[in-house]
Amino acid sequence: MNDTVNTAPPLHLDGVVRRYISGEETLEVLSGADLTLHGGEIVALVAPSGTGKSTLLHVAGLLEKPDAGCVLLAGQDAGALPDGGRTELRRDRIGFVYQFHHLLAEFTARENVMIPQMIAGVPRSQARARADELLADFGLAHRLDHLPGKLSGGEKQRVAIARALANRPHVLLADEPTGNLDVNTSDAVFDALLVTVRAHGVAALIATHNMELARRMDRIVTLRDGKVVPVEG
Ligand SMILES: Nc1ncnc2c1ncn2[C@@H]1O[C@H](COP(=O)(O)OP(=O)(O)OP(=O)(O)O)[C@@H](O)[C@H]1O
């Protein structure tokens, strides 16, 4: 058994460049962006609309390839892997939460949290136990068998966060995870998100427009001229 401790940070972006080309025009959204997420660290990404938050999250989450620079997950260079290897790395290491829950409507809350685990090869009974435990952490023990259509907006988003944590990711990436909820619900869902992410020791990068929520995280960064820069609390 390999008992070497991996001390590499869960996520490291090094000189990431991402350009979009439409017709004659090239838009360079990321121009040498550097960012390191340390183990268990929760970082807020707060930047004006259109500056590249989603692009940064997509590149960090291996959904888009950078045009230059590297994305390293626990020291492993994703760019050096074939597409299949990237998909596996994404599945095993990264959890995503989006502004909209994207739950599967015909499956219950429990099944929505079980499915990614079963895709990853976790036996059904184990996936079920993990789903029940995570949903209980989010105060949803009484909603396990509900279809998404029977859940409130806040409950649906809690299920989506539980699903993102189901495969024990090292990194959670969230793009305006409570942006679609009213203020009170957003605060409650955010509390649950922070408590659970901290309890599980997951490193997280969370894009939000809400500076109050951002101040509750470990540090705040923004995007300026395509680069990640710190924001003083
Ligand atoms: N696939 C694409 N093709 C062309 N341009 C794109 C593409 N995706 C994003 N862009 C452009 O890149 C810029 C950054 O977009 P991005 O969605 O990353 O910003 P954002 O900061 O997340 O914005 P918002 O807060 O409004 O969601 C925008 O000008 C956008 O129009």
CSV table of C-alpha atoms and ligand atoms in Angstrom, one decimal:
chain,number,residue,atom,x,y,z
A,1,MET,CA,0.0,0.0,0.0
A,2,ASN,CA,1.2,3.5,-0.8
A,3,ASP,CA,1.2,5.5,2.4
A,4,THR,CA,2.9,8.6,1.0
A,5,VAL,CA,1.1,11.7,2.1
A,6,ASN,CA,0.2,14.0,-0.9
A,7,THR,CA,1.0,17.5,0.3
A,8,ALA,CA,0.2,19.1,-3.1
A,9,PRO,CA,-2.7,21.6,-2.9
A,10,PRO,CA,-6.1,20.1,-4.0
A,11,LEU,CA,-6.3,22.7,-6.8
A,12,HIS,CA,-3.6,24.8,-8.4
A,13,LEU,CA,-4.0,27.0,-11.5
A,14,ASP,CA,-0.8,28.2,-13.0
A,15,GLY,CA,-0.8,30.9,-15.7
A,16,VAL,CA,-4.2,29.9,-17.1
A,17,VAL,CA,-5.1,31.6,-20.4
A,18,ARG,CA,-8.6,31.2,-21.9
A,19,ARG,CA,-9.7,32.9,-25.1
A,20,TYR,CA,-13.0,32.9,-27.0
A,21,ILE,CA,-12.9,33.5,-30.7
A,22,SER,CA,-16.0,34.7,-32.5
A,23,GLY,CA,-15.5,35.7,-36.1
A,24,GLU,CA,-12.7,38.2,-36.4
A,25,GLU,CA,-12.7,38.9,-32.7
A,26,THR,CA,-10.7,37.2,-29.9
A,27,LEU,CA,-11.7,37.8,-26.4
A,28,GLU,CA,-9.1,36.9,-23.8
A,29,VAL,CA,-11.0,36.2,-20.6
A,30,LEU,CA,-8.2,34.7,-18.6
A,31,SER,CA,-4.7,36.1,-19.1
A,32,GLY,CA,-2.3,34.2,-16.9
A,33,ALA,CA,-4.6,33.4,-14.0
A,34,ASP,CA,-2.9,31.9,-10.9
A,35,LEU,CA,-4.8,30.4,-8.0
A,36,THR,CA,-4.0,27.9,-5.3
A,37,LEU,CA,-6.7,26.3,-3.1
A,38,HIS,CA,-5.2,24.7,0.0
A,39,GLY,CA,-6.8,21.7,1.8
A,40,GLY,CA,-10.0,22.6,3.5
A,41,GLU,CA,-9.8,26.3,2.4
A,42,ILE,CA,-13.0,28.1,1.3
A,43,VAL,CA,-12.4,30.9,-1.2
A,44,ALA,CA,-15.0,33.4,-2.4
A,45,LEU,CA,-14.7,34.6,-6.0
A,46,VAL,CA,-16.4,38.0,-6.3
A,47,ALA,CA,-16.1,39.9,-9.6
A,48,PRO,CA,-18.4,41.9,-11.8
A,49,SER,CA,-20.6,40.2,-14.4
A,50,GLY,CA,-18.7,39.2,-17.6
A,51,THR,CA,-15.2,39.2,-16.0
A,52,GLY,CA,-14.8,35.4,-16.3
A,53,LYS,CA,-15.9,33.8,-13.1
A,54,SER,CA,-17.7,31.0,-14.8
A,55,THR,CA,-14.9,30.6,-17.3
A,56,LEU,CA,-12.4,30.2,-14.4
A,57,LEU,CA,-14.7,27.6,-12.7
A,58,HIS,CA,-15.1,25.7,-15.9
A,59,VAL,CA,-11.3,25.6,-16.5
A,60,ALA,CA,-10.7,24.7,-12.9
A,61,GLY,CA,-13.3,21.9,-13.1
A,62,LEU,CA,-11.8,20.5,-16.3
A,63,LEU,CA,-15.0,21.3,-18.3
A,64,GLU,CA,-12.9,23.6,-20.6
A,65,LYS,CA,-9.3,23.3,-21.5
A,66,PRO,CA,-7.0,26.3,-21.0
A,67,ASP,CA,-5.3,27.7,-24.1
A,68,ALA,CA,-2.2,28.0,-22.1
A,69,GLY,CA,-1.1,27.3,-18.5
A,70,CYS,CA,-1.8,24.3,-16.2
A,71,VAL,CA,-4.5,23.0,-13.9
A,72,LEU,CA,-3.2,20.7,-11.3
A,73,LEU,CA,-5.4,18.6,-9.0
A,74,ALA,CA,-3.5,17.3,-6.0
A,75,GLY,CA,-0.3,17.8,-8.0
A,76,GLN,CA,-1.6,15.9,-11.1
A,77,ASP,CA,-1.4,18.0,-14.3
A,78,ALA,CA,-4.8,17.5,-15.9
A,79,GLY,CA,-3.5,18.8,-19.3
A,80,ALA,CA,-1.2,15.8,-19.5
A,81,LEU,CA,-4.1,13.4,-19.5
A,82,PRO,CA,-6.2,12.1,-22.4
A,83,ASP,CA,-9.9,13.1,-22.4
A,84,GLY,CA,-10.9,9.9,-20.6
A,85,GLY,CA,-8.4,10.5,-17.8
A,86,ARG,CA,-9.7,14.1,-17.4
A,87,THR,CA,-13.2,12.8,-17.1
A,88,GLU,CA,-12.2,10.3,-14.4
A,89,LEU,CA,-10.2,12.9,-12.5
A,90,ARG,CA,-13.2,15.3,-12.7
A,91,ARG,CA,-15.6,12.6,-11.5
A,92,ASP,CA,-13.3,11.5,-8.6
A,93,ARG,CA,-11.9,14.8,-7.4
A,94,ILE,CA,-14.4,17.6,-8.2
A,95,GLY,CA,-17.9,18.4,-7.1
A,96,PHE,CA,-20.0,21.1,-8.9
A,97,VAL,CA,-22.9,23.2,-7.7
A,98,TYR,CA,-24.6,25.5,-10.2
A,99,GLN,CA,-27.0,28.4,-9.8
A,100,PHE,CA,-29.8,26.0,-10.9
A,101,HIS,CA,-30.1,22.7,-9.2
A,102,HIS,CA,-30.1,20.4,-12.3
A,103,LEU,CA,-31.6,17.5,-10.3
A,104,LEU,CA,-33.1,14.6,-12.3
A,105,ALA,CA,-36.8,15.2,-12.0
A,106,GLU,CA,-37.9,11.6,-12.2
A,107,PHE,CA,-35.6,10.5,-9.3
A,108,THR,CA,-36.0,11.1,-5.6
A,109,ALA,CA,-33.7,13.2,-3.5
A,110,ARG,CA,-31.9,10.1,-2.2
A,111,GLU,CA,-31.6,8.7,-5.8
A,112,ASN,CA,-30.2,12.0,-7.1
A,113,VAL,CA,-27.4,11.7,-4.5
A,114,MET,CA,-26.9,8.0,-5.1
A,115,ILE,CA,-26.6,8.2,-8.9
A,116,PRO,CA,-23.1,9.8,-9.2
A,117,GLN,CA,-21.8,7.4,-6.7
A,118,MET,CA,-23.1,4.4,-8.6
A,119,ILE,CA,-21.7,5.8,-11.8
A,120,ALA,CA,-18.3,5.8,-10.0
A,121,GLY,CA,-18.8,2.2,-9.0
A,122,VAL,CA,-19.9,2.5,-5.4
A,123,PRO,CA,-22.2,-0.5,-4.4
A,124,ARG,CA,-25.9,0.4,-4.1
A,125,SER,CA,-26.2,-0.1,-0.4
A,126,GLN,CA,-23.1,2.0,0.3
A,127,ALA,CA,-24.3,4.8,-2.0
A,128,ARG,CA,-27.7,4.7,-0.3
A,129,ALA,CA,-26.2,5.0,3.2
A,130,ARG,CA,-23.9,7.9,2.1
A,131,ALA,CA,-26.9,9.7,0.4
A,132,ASP,CA,-29.0,9.4,3.6
A,133,GLU,CA,-26.1,10.6,5.8
A,134,LEU,CA,-25.4,13.6,3.5
A,135,LEU,CA,-29.1,14.5,3.2
A,136,ALA,CA,-29.5,14.3,7.0
A,137,ASP,CA,-26.5,16.7,7.3
A,138,PHE,CA,-28.5,19.1,5.2
A,139,GLY,CA,-31.7,18.7,7.3
A,140,LEU,CA,-33.4,16.6,4.7
A,141,ALA,CA,-33.8,13.3,6.5
A,142,HIS,CA,-37.6,13.7,6.1
A,143,ARG,CA,-37.4,14.3,2.4
A,144,LEU,CA,-35.4,11.3,1.1
A,145,ASP,CA,-38.2,9.9,-1.0
A,146,HIS,CA,-39.4,13.2,-2.4
A,147,LEU,CA,-39.1,13.9,-6.1
A,148,PRO,CA,-37.5,17.3,-6.8
A,149,GLY,CA,-40.9,18.7,-7.9
A,150,LYS,CA,-42.2,18.3,-4.4
A,151,LEU,CA,-39.2,20.1,-2.8
A,152,SER,CA,-38.8,23.9,-2.1
A,153,GLY,CA,-36.2,25.9,-4.0
A,154,GLY,CA,-33.9,25.8,-1.0
A,155,GLU,CA,-34.4,22.1,-0.4
A,156,LYS,CA,-33.6,21.4,-4.1
A,157,GLN,CA,-30.4,23.3,-3.8
A,158,ARG,CA,-29.4,21.5,-0.6
A,159,VAL,CA,-29.9,18.2,-2.5
A,160,ALA,CA,-27.7,19.5,-5.3
A,161,ILE,CA,-24.9,20.4,-2.8
A,162,ALA,CA,-25.3,16.9,-1.2
A,163,ARG,CA,-25.0,15.4,-4.6
A,164,ALA,CA,-21.8,17.4,-5.4
A,165,LEU,CA,-20.2,16.0,-2.2
A,166,ALA,CA,-21.4,12.5,-2.7
A,167,ASN,CA,-18.2,11.2,-4.3
A,168,ARG,CA,-16.0,12.8,-1.5
A,169,PRO,CA,-14.4,15.3,-3.9
A,170,HIS,CA,-11.3,17.2,-2.8
A,171,VAL,CA,-12.5,20.3,-4.5
A,172,LEU,CA,-16.0,21.9,-4.6
A,173,LEU,CA,-16.6,24.4,-7.3
A,174,ALA,CA,-19.8,26.5,-7.0
A,175,ASP,CA,-21.1,29.1,-9.4
A,176,GLU,CA,-23.6,31.4,-7.7
A,177,PRO,CA,-25.0,28.4,-5.7
A,178,THR,CA,-27.7,30.4,-4.0
A,179,GLY,CA,-28.2,33.1,-6.7
A,180,ASN,CA,-31.6,31.7,-7.6
A,181,LEU,CA,-33.0,31.8,-4.1
A,182,ASP,CA,-34.6,34.6,-2.0
A,183,VAL,CA,-32.4,36.2,0.7
A,184,ASN,CA,-33.5,34.2,3.7
A,185,THR,CA,-33.4,30.9,1.9
A,186,SER,CA,-30.1,31.8,0.4
A,187,ASP,CA,-28.6,32.5,3.8
A,188,ALA,CA,-29.9,29.2,5.2
A,189,VAL,CA,-28.6,27.2,2.3
A,190,PHE,CA,-25.3,29.0,2.5
A,191,ASP,CA,-25.0,28.2,6.2
A,192,ALA,CA,-25.6,24.5,5.5
A,193,LEU,CA,-23.0,24.6,2.6
A,194,LEU,CA,-20.3,26.2,4.7
A,195,VAL,CA,-20.8,23.9,7.7
A,196,THR,CA,-20.8,20.8,5.6
A,197,VAL,CA,-17.9,21.8,3.4
A,198,ARG,CA,-15.9,22.6,6.5
A,199,ALA,CA,-16.9,19.3,8.2
A,200,HIS,CA,-15.8,17.3,5.2
A,201,GLY,CA,-12.5,19.2,4.8
A,202,VAL,CA,-13.2,20.0,1.2
A,203,ALA,CA,-11.5,22.9,-0.5
A,204,ALA,CA,-14.0,25.2,-2.2
A,205,LEU,CA,-14.1,28.0,-4.7
A,206,ILE,CA,-17.4,29.7,-4.6
A,207,ALA,CA,-18.5,32.5,-7.0
A,208,THR,CA,-21.0,34.9,-5.6
A,209,HIS,CA,-22.2,38.5,-6.0
A,210,ASN,CA,-23.0,38.7,-2.4
A,211,MET,CA,-20.2,40.4,-0.4
A,212,GLU,CA,-21.7,39.5,2.9
A,213,LEU,CA,-21.6,35.8,2.1
A,214,ALA,CA,-18.1,36.2,0.7
A,215,ARG,CA,-16.9,37.7,4.0
A,216,ARG,CA,-17.8,34.5,5.7
A,217,MET,CA,-15.3,32.5,3.7
A,218,ASP,CA,-11.6,32.2,4.4
A,219,ARG,CA,-10.5,34.7,1.8
A,220,ILE,CA,-11.9,36.6,-1.2
A,221,VAL,CA,-10.4,36.9,-4.6
A,222,THR,CA,-11.5,38.8,-7.7
A,223,LEU,CA,-10.7,38.9,-11.4
A,224,ARG,CA,-8.9,41.9,-12.8
A,225,ASP,CA,-7.6,42.0,-16.4
A,226,GLY,CA,-7.9,38.2,-16.6
A,227,LYS,CA,-5.9,37.6,-13.5
A,228,VAL,CA,-6.9,36.4,-10.0
A,229,VAL,CA,-6.1,39.0,-7.4
A,230,PRO,CA,-6.8,39.1,-3.6
A,231,VAL,CA,-9.5,41.3,-2.1
A,232,GLU,CA,-9.0,42.7,1.4
A,233,GLY,CA,-12.0,41.6,3.5
B,1,LIG,N1,-18.4,30.0,-25.1
B,1,LIG,C1,-18.1,31.3,-25.2
B,1,LIG,N2,-17.9,31.8,-26.4
B,1,LIG,C2,-17.7,33.2,-26.6
B,1,LIG,N3,-17.6,34.0,-25.5
B,1,LIG,C3,-17.8,33.5,-24.3
B,1,LIG,C4,-18.1,32.1,-24.1
B,1,LIG,N4,-18.3,31.9,-22.7
B,1,LIG,C5,-18.1,33.1,-22.2
B,1,LIG,N5,-17.8,34.1,-23.1
B,1,LIG,C6,-17.6,35.5,-22.8
B,1,LIG,O1,-16.5,35.6,-21.9
B,1,LIG,C7,-16.7,36.6,-20.9
B,1,LIG,C8,-16.7,36.0,-19.5
B,1,LIG,O2,-17.8,35.2,-19.4
B,1,LIG,P1,-18.1,34.4,-18.0
B,1,LIG,O3,-19.5,33.7,-18.2
B,1,LIG,O4,-17.0,33.6,-17.6
B,1,LIG,O5,-18.3,35.7,-17.0
B,1,LIG,P2,-18.9,35.7,-15.5
B,1,LIG,O6,-18.0,36.6,-14.7
B,1,LIG,O7,-19.2,34.4,-15.0
B,1,LIG,O8,-20.3,36.5,-15.7
B,1,LIG,P3,-21.7,36.4,-14.9
B,1,LIG,O9,-21.4,36.9,-13.5
B,1,LIG,O10,-22.6,37.3,-15.7
B,1,LIG,O11,-22.1,35.0,-14.9
B,1,LIG,C9,-18.0,37.3,-21.3
B,1,LIG,O12,-17.8,38.4,-22.0
B,1,LIG,C10,-18.7,36.2,-22.1
B,1,LIG,O13,-19.6,36.8,-23.1
